PDB file of C-alpha atoms in Angstrom:
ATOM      1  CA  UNK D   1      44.491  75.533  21.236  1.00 78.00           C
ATOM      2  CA  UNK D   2      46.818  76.393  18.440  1.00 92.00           C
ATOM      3  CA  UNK D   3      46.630  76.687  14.577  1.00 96.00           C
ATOM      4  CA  UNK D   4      46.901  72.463  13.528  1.00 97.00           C
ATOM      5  CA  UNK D   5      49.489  71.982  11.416  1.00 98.00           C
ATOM      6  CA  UNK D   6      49.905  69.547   8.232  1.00 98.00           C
ATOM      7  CA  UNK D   7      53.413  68.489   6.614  1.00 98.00           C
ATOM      8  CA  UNK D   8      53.443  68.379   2.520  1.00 98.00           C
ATOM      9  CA  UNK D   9      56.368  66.369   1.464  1.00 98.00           C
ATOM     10  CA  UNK D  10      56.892  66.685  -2.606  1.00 96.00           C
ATOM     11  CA  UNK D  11      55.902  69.579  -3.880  1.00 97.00           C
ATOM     12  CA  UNK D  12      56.442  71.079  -7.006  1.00 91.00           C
ATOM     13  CA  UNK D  13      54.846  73.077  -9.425  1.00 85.00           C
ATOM     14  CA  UNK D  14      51.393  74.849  -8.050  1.00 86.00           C
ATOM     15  CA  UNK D  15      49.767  73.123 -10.947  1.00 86.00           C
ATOM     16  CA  UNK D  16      50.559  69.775  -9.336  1.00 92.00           C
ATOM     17  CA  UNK D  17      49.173  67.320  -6.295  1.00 95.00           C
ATOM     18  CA  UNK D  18      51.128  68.567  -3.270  1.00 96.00           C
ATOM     19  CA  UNK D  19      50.282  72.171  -4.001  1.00 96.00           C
ATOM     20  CA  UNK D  20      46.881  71.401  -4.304  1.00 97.00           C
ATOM     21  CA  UNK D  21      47.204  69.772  -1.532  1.00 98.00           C
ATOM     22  CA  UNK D  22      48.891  72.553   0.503  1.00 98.00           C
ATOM     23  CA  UNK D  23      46.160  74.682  -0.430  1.00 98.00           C
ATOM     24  CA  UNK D  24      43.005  72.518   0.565  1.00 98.00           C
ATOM     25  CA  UNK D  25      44.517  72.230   4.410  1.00 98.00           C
ATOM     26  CA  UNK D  26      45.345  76.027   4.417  1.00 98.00           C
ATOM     27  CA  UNK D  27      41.992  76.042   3.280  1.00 98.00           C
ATOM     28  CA  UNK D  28      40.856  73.904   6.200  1.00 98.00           C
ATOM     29  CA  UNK D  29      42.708  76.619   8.661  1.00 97.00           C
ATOM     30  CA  UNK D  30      45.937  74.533   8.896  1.00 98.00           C
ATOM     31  CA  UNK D  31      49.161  75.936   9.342  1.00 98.00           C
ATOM     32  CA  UNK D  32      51.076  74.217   5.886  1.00 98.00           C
ATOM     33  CA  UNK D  33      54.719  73.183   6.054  1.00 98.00           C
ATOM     34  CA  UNK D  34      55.595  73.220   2.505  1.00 98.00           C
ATOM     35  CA  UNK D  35      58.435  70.607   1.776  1.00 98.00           C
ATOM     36  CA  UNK D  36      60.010  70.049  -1.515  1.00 97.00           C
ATOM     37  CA  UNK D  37      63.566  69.731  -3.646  1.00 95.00           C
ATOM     38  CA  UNK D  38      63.036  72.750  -5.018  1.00 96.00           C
ATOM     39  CA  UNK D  39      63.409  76.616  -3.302  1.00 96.00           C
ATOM     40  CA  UNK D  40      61.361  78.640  -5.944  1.00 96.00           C
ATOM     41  CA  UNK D  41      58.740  75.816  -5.942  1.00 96.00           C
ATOM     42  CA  UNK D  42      57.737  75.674  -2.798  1.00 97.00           C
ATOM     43  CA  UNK D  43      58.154  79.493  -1.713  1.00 97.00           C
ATOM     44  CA  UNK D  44      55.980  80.044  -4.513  1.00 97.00           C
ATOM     45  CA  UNK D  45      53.328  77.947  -3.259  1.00 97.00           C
ATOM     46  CA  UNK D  46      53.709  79.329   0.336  1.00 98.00           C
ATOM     47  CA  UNK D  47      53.268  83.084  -1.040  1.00 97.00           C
ATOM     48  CA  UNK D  48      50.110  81.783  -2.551  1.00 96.00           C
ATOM     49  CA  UNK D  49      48.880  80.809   0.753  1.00 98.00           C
ATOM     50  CA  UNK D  50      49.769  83.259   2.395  1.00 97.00           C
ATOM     51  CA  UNK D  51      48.665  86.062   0.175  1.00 97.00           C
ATOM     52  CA  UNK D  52      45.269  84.370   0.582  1.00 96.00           C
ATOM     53  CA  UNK D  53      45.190  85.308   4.498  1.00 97.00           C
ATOM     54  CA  UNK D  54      46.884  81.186   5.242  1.00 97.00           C
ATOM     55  CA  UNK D  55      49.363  80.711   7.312  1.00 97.00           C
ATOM     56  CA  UNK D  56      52.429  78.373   5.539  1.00 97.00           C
ATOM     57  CA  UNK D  57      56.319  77.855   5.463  1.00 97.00           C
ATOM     58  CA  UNK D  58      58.352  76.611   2.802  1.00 97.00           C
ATOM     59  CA  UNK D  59      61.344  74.004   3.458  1.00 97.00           C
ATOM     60  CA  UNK D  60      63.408  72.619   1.141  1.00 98.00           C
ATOM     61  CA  UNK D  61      64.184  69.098   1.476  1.00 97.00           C
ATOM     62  CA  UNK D  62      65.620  66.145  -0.152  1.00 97.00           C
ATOM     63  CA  UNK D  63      63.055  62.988   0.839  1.00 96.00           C
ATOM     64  CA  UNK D  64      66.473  60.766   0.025  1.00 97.00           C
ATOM     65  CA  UNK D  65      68.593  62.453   3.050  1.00 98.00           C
ATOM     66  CA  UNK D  66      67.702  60.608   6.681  1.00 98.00           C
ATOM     67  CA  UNK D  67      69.324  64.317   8.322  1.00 98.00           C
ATOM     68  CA  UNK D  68      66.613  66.611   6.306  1.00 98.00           C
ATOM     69  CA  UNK D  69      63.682  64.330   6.958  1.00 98.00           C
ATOM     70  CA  UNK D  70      64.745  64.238  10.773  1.00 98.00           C
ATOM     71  CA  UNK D  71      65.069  68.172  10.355  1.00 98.00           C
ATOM     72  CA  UNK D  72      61.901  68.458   8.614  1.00 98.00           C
ATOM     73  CA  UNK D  73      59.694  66.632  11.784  1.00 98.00           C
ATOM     74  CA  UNK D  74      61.549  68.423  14.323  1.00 97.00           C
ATOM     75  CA  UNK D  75      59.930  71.287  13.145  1.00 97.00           C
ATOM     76  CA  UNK D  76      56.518  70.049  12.545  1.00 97.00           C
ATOM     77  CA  UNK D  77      56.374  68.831  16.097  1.00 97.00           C
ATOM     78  CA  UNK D  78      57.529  72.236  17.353  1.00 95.00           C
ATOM     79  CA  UNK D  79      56.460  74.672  14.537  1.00 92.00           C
ATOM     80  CA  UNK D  80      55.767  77.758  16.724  1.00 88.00           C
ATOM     81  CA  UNK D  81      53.744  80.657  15.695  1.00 79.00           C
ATOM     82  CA  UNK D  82      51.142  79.701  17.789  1.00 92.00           C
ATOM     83  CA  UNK D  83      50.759  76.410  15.585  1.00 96.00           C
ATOM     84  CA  UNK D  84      50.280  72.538  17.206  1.00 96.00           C
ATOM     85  CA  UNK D  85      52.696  69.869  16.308  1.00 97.00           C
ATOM     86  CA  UNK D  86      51.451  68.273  13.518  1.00 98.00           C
ATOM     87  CA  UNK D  87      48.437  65.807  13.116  1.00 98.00           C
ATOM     88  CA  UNK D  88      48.497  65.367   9.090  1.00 98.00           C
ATOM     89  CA  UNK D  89      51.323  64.290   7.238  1.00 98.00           C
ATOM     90  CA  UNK D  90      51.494  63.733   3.069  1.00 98.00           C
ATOM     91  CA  UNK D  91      54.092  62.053   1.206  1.00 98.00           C
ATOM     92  CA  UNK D  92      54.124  62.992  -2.587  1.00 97.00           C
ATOM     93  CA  UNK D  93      57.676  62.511  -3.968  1.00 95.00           C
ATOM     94  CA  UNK D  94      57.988  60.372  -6.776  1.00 88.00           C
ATOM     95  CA  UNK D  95      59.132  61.115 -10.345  1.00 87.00           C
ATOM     96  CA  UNK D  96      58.172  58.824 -13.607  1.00 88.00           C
ATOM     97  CA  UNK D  97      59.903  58.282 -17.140  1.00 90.00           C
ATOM     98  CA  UNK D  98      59.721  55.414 -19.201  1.00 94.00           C
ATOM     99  CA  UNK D  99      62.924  53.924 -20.164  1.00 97.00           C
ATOM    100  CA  UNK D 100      63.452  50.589 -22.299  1.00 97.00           C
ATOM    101  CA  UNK D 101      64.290  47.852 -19.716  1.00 97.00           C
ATOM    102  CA  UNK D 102      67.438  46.997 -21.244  1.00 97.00           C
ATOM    103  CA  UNK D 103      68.958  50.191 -21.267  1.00 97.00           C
ATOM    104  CA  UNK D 104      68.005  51.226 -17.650  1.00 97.00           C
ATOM    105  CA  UNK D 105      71.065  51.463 -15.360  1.00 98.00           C
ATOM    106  CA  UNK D 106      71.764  50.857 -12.305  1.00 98.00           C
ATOM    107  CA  UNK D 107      71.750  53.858 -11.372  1.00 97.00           C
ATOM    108  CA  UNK D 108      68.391  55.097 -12.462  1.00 97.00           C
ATOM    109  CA  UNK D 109      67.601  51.940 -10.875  1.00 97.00           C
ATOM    110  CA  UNK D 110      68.392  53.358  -7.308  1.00 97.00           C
ATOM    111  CA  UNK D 111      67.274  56.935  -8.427  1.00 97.00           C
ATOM    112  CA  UNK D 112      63.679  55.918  -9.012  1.00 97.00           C
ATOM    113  CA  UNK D 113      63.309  53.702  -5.805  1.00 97.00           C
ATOM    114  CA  UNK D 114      65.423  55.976  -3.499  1.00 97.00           C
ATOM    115  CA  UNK D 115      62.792  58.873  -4.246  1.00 97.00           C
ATOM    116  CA  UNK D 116      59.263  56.931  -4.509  1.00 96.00           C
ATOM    117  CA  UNK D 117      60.418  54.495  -1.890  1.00 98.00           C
ATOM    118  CA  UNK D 118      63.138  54.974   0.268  1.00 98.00           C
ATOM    119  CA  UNK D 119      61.630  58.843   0.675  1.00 98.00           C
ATOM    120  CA  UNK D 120      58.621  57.748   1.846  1.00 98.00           C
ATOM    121  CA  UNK D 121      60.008  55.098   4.340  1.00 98.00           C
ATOM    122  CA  UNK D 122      62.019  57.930   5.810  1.00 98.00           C
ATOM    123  CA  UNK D 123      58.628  60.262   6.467  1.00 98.00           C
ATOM    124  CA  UNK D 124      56.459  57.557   7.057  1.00 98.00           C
ATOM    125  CA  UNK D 125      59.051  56.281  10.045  1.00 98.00           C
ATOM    126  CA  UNK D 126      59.735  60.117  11.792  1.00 98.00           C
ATOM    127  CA  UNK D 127      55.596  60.426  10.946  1.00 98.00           C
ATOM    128  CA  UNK D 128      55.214  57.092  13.130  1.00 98.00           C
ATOM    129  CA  UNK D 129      57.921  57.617  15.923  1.00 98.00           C
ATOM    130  CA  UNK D 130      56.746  61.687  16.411  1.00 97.00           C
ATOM    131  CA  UNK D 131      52.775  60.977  16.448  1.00 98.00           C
ATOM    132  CA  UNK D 132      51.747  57.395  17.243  1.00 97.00           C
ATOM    133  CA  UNK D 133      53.371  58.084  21.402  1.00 97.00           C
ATOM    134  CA  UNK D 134      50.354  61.011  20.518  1.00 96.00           C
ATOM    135  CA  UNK D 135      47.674  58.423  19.413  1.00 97.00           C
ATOM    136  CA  UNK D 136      46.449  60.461  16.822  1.00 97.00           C
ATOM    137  CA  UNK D 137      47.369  61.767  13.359  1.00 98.00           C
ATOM    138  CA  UNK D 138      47.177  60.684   9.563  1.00 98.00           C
ATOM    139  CA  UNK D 139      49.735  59.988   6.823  1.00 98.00           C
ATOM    140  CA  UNK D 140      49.020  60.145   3.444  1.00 98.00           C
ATOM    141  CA  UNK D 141      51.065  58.276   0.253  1.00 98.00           C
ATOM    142  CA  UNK D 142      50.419  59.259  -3.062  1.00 97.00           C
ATOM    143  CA  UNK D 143      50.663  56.098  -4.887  1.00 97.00           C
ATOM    144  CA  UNK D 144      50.268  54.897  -8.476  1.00 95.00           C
ATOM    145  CA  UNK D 145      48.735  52.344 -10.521  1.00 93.00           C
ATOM    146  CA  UNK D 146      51.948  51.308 -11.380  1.00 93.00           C
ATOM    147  CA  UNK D 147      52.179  50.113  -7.649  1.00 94.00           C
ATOM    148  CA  UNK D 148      49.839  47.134  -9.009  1.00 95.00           C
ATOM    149  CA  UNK D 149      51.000  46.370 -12.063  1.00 94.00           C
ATOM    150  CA  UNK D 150      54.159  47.068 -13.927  1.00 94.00           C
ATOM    151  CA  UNK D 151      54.187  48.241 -17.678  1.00 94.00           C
ATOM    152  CA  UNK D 152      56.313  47.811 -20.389  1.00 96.00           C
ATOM    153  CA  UNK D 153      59.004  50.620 -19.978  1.00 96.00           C
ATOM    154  CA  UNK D 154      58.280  51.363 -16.259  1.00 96.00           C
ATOM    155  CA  UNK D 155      60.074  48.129 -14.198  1.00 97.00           C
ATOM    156  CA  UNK D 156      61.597  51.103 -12.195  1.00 97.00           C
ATOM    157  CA  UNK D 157      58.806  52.942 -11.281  1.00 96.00           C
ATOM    158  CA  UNK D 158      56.336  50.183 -10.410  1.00 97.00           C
ATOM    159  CA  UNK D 159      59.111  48.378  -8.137  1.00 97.00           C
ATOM    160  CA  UNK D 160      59.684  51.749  -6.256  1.00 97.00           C
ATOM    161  CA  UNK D 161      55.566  52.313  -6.229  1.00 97.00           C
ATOM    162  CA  UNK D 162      55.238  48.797  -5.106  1.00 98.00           C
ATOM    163  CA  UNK D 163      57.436  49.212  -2.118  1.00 98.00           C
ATOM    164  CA  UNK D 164      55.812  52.127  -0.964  1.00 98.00           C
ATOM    165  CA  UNK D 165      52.635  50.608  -1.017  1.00 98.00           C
ATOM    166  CA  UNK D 166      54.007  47.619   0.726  1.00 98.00           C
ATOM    167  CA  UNK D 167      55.289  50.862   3.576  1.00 98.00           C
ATOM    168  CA  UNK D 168      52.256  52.098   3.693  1.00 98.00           C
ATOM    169  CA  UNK D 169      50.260  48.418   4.725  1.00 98.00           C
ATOM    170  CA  UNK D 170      52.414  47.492   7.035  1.00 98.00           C
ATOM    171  CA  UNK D 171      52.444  51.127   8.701  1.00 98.00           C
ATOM    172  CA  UNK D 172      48.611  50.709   8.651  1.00 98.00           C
ATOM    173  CA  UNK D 173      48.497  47.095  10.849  1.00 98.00           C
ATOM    174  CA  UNK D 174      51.318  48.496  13.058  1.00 98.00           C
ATOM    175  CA  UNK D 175      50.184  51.591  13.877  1.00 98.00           C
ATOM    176  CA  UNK D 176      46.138  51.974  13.166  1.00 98.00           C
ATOM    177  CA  UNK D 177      45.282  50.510  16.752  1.00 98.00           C
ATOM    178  CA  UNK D 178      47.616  53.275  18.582  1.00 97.00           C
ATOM    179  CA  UNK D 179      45.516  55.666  16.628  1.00 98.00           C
ATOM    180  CA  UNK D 180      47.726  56.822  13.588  1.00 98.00           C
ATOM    181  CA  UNK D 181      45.874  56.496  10.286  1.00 98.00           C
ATOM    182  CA  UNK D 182      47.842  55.344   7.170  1.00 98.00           C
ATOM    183  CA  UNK D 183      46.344  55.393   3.949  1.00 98.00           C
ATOM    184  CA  UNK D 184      47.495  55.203   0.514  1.00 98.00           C
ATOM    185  CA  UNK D 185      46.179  56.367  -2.867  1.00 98.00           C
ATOM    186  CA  UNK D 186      46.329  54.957  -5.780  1.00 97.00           C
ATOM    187  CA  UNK D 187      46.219  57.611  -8.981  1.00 93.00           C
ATOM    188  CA  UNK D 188      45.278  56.221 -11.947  1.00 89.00           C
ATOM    189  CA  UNK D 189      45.696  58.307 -14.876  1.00 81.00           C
ATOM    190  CA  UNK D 190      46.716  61.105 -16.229  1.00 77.00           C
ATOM    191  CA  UNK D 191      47.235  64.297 -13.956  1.00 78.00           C
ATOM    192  CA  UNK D 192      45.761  67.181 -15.289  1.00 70.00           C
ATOM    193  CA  UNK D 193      49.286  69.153 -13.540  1.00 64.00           C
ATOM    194  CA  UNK D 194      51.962  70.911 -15.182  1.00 67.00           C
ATOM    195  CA  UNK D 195      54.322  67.766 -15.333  1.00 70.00           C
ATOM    196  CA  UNK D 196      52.040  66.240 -17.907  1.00 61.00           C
ATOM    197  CA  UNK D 197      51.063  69.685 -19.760  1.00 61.00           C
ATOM    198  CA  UNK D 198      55.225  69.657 -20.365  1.00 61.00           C
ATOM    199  CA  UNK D 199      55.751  66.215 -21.329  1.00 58.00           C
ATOM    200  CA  UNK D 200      52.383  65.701 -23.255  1.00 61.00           C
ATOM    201  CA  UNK D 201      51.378  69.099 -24.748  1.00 70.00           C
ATOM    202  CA  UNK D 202      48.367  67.405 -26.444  1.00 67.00           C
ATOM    203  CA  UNK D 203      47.178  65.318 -23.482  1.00 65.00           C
ATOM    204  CA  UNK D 204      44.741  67.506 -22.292  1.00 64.00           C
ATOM    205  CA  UNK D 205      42.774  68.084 -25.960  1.00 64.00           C
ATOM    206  CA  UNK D 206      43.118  64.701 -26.983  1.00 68.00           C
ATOM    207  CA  UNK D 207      41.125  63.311 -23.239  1.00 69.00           C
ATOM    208  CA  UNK D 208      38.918  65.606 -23.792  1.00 66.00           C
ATOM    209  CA  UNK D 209      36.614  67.737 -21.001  1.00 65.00           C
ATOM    210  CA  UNK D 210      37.123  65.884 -17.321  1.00 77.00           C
ATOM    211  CA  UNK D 211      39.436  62.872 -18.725  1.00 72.00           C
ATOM    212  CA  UNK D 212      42.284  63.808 -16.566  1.00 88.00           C
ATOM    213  CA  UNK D 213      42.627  63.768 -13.047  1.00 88.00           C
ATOM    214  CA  UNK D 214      42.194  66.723 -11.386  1.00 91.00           C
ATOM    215  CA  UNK D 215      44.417  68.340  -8.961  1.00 94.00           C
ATOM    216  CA  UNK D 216      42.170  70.115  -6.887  1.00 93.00           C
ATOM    217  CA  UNK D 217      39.821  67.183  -6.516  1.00 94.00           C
ATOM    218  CA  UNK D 218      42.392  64.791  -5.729  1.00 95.00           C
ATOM    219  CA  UNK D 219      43.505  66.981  -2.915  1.00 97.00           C
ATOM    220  CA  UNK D 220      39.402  67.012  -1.515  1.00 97.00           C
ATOM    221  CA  UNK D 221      39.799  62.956  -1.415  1.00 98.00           C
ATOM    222  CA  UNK D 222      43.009  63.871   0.929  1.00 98.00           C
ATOM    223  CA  UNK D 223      41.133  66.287   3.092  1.00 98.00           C
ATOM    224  CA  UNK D 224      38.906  63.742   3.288  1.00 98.00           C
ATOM    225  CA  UNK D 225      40.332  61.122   4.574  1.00 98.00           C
ATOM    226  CA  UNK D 226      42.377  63.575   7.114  1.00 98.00           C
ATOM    227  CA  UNK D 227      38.994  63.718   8.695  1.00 98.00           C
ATOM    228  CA  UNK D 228      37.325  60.438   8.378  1.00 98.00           C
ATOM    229  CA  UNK D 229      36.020  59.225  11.479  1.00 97.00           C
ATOM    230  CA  UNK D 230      38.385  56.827  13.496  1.00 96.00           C
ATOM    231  CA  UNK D 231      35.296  53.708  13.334  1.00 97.00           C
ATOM    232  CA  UNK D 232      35.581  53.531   9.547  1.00 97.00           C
ATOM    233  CA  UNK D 233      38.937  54.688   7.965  1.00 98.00           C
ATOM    234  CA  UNK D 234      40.222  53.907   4.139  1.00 98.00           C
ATOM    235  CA  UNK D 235      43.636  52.100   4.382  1.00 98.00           C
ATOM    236  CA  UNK D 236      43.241  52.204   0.523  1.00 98.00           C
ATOM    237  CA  UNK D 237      41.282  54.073  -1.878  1.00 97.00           C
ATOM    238  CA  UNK D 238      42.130  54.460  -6.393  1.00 96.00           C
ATOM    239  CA  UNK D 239      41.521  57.551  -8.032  1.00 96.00           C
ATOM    240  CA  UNK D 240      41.059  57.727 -11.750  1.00 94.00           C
ATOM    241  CA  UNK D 241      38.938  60.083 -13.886  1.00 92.00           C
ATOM    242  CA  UNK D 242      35.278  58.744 -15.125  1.00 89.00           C
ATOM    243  CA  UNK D 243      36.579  58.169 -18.856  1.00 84.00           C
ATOM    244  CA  UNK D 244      39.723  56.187 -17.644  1.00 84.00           C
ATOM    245  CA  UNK D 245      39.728  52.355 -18.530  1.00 82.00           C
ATOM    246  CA  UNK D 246      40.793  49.811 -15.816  1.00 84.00           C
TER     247      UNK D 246
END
């Protein structure tokens, strides 16, 4: 038997959920195919792994592009090195701004919903055509509160959250009895990552000690449901921080 391997789609900044990620399955002795937009990003998060005595590869890929999705699984099926096709798949793209509802375009319209949405129909349909004729494996969506309600200022990112959520249900009833496990998870609140450190300087002070999400424990609850045991899986599950209202 060969080194299992796990597929992190969206990854950015190592302060951030899919690097976290990434590092809690390397932990786990997977071999980590590190996908995201960015090459600096993700090769820095590989090094890390590696330099730890992990085995990972970084990829860059755009979630939006059919070809570099269907590029991305061909290699996790066959990723050599003594590795196993892949049994664990995690879709984190997404990207969140609030912008007035009369002044969003049509344009940021389709960019919101072609990255939290159409990306993750693209992976979550290679993740279902390369490992449900294998009866076994897991994908993961990162979803958001926003996915249940929409906010003032955020039509755009709840309709694309929404959708995947919808992807991620159906995947579930379609696929759970040939074995594949689809869950999704809903974050709600604040990430204690360096997205919200940039946009919110002050966040972090003003929630005081533990009222953030944090990245690290997030990715455990992923781990975690990689492993569950097939007689009582989580289709669903929220996370949100003990101080969070709801």
């Amino acid at each position: 038997m060969g080194i299992p391997t796990v597929v992190v789609v969206g990854v950015g900044a190592e302060r951030g959920i899919g690097a976290a990620v990434c590092r809690r399955f390397a932990a786990g002795g997977y071999h980590v195919l590190v996908a995201g937009r960015t090459e600096s990003k993700v090769e820095q998060v590989a090094n890390r792994i590696r330099a730890g005595g992990g085995s990972a590869q970084s990829i860059v890929v755009d979630t939006t592009a059919e070809a570099d999705v269907e590029r991305l699984f061909d290699l996790a099926m066959a990723p050599g090195q003594g590795c196993e096709p892949a049994d664990a798949v995690v879709f984190n793209a997404g990207n969140n701004q609030i912008i007035d509802f009369r002044s969003l375009t049509a344009e940021q319209f389709e960019s919101f919903w072609r990255v939290g949405c159409f990306g993750g129909f693209l992976v979550g349909r290679e993740a279902a055509r390369r490992m449900a004729p294998l009866g076994r494996g897991t994908v993961i969506f990162t979803g958001a509160s926003g996915s249940l309600r929409g906010k003032p200022g955020f039509a755009h990112f709840a309709a694309a959250k929404a959708g995947l959520r919808m992807i991620s249900q159906s995947m579930a009833r379609e696929f759970g009895p040939q074995g594949l496990h689809v869950a999704h998870v809903l974050i709600d609140g604040g990430v204690n990552g360096e997205r919200l450190r940039q946009a919110i300087p002050g966040m972090v002070e003003q929630r005081g000690e533990d009222g953030l999400l944090d990245v690290d424990a997030i990715a455990e609850t992923y781990w975690h449901l990689h492993k569950q045991p097939n007689t009582a899986w989580a289709q669903e599950i929220d996370l949100r921080p003990y101080k969070e209202l709801f």
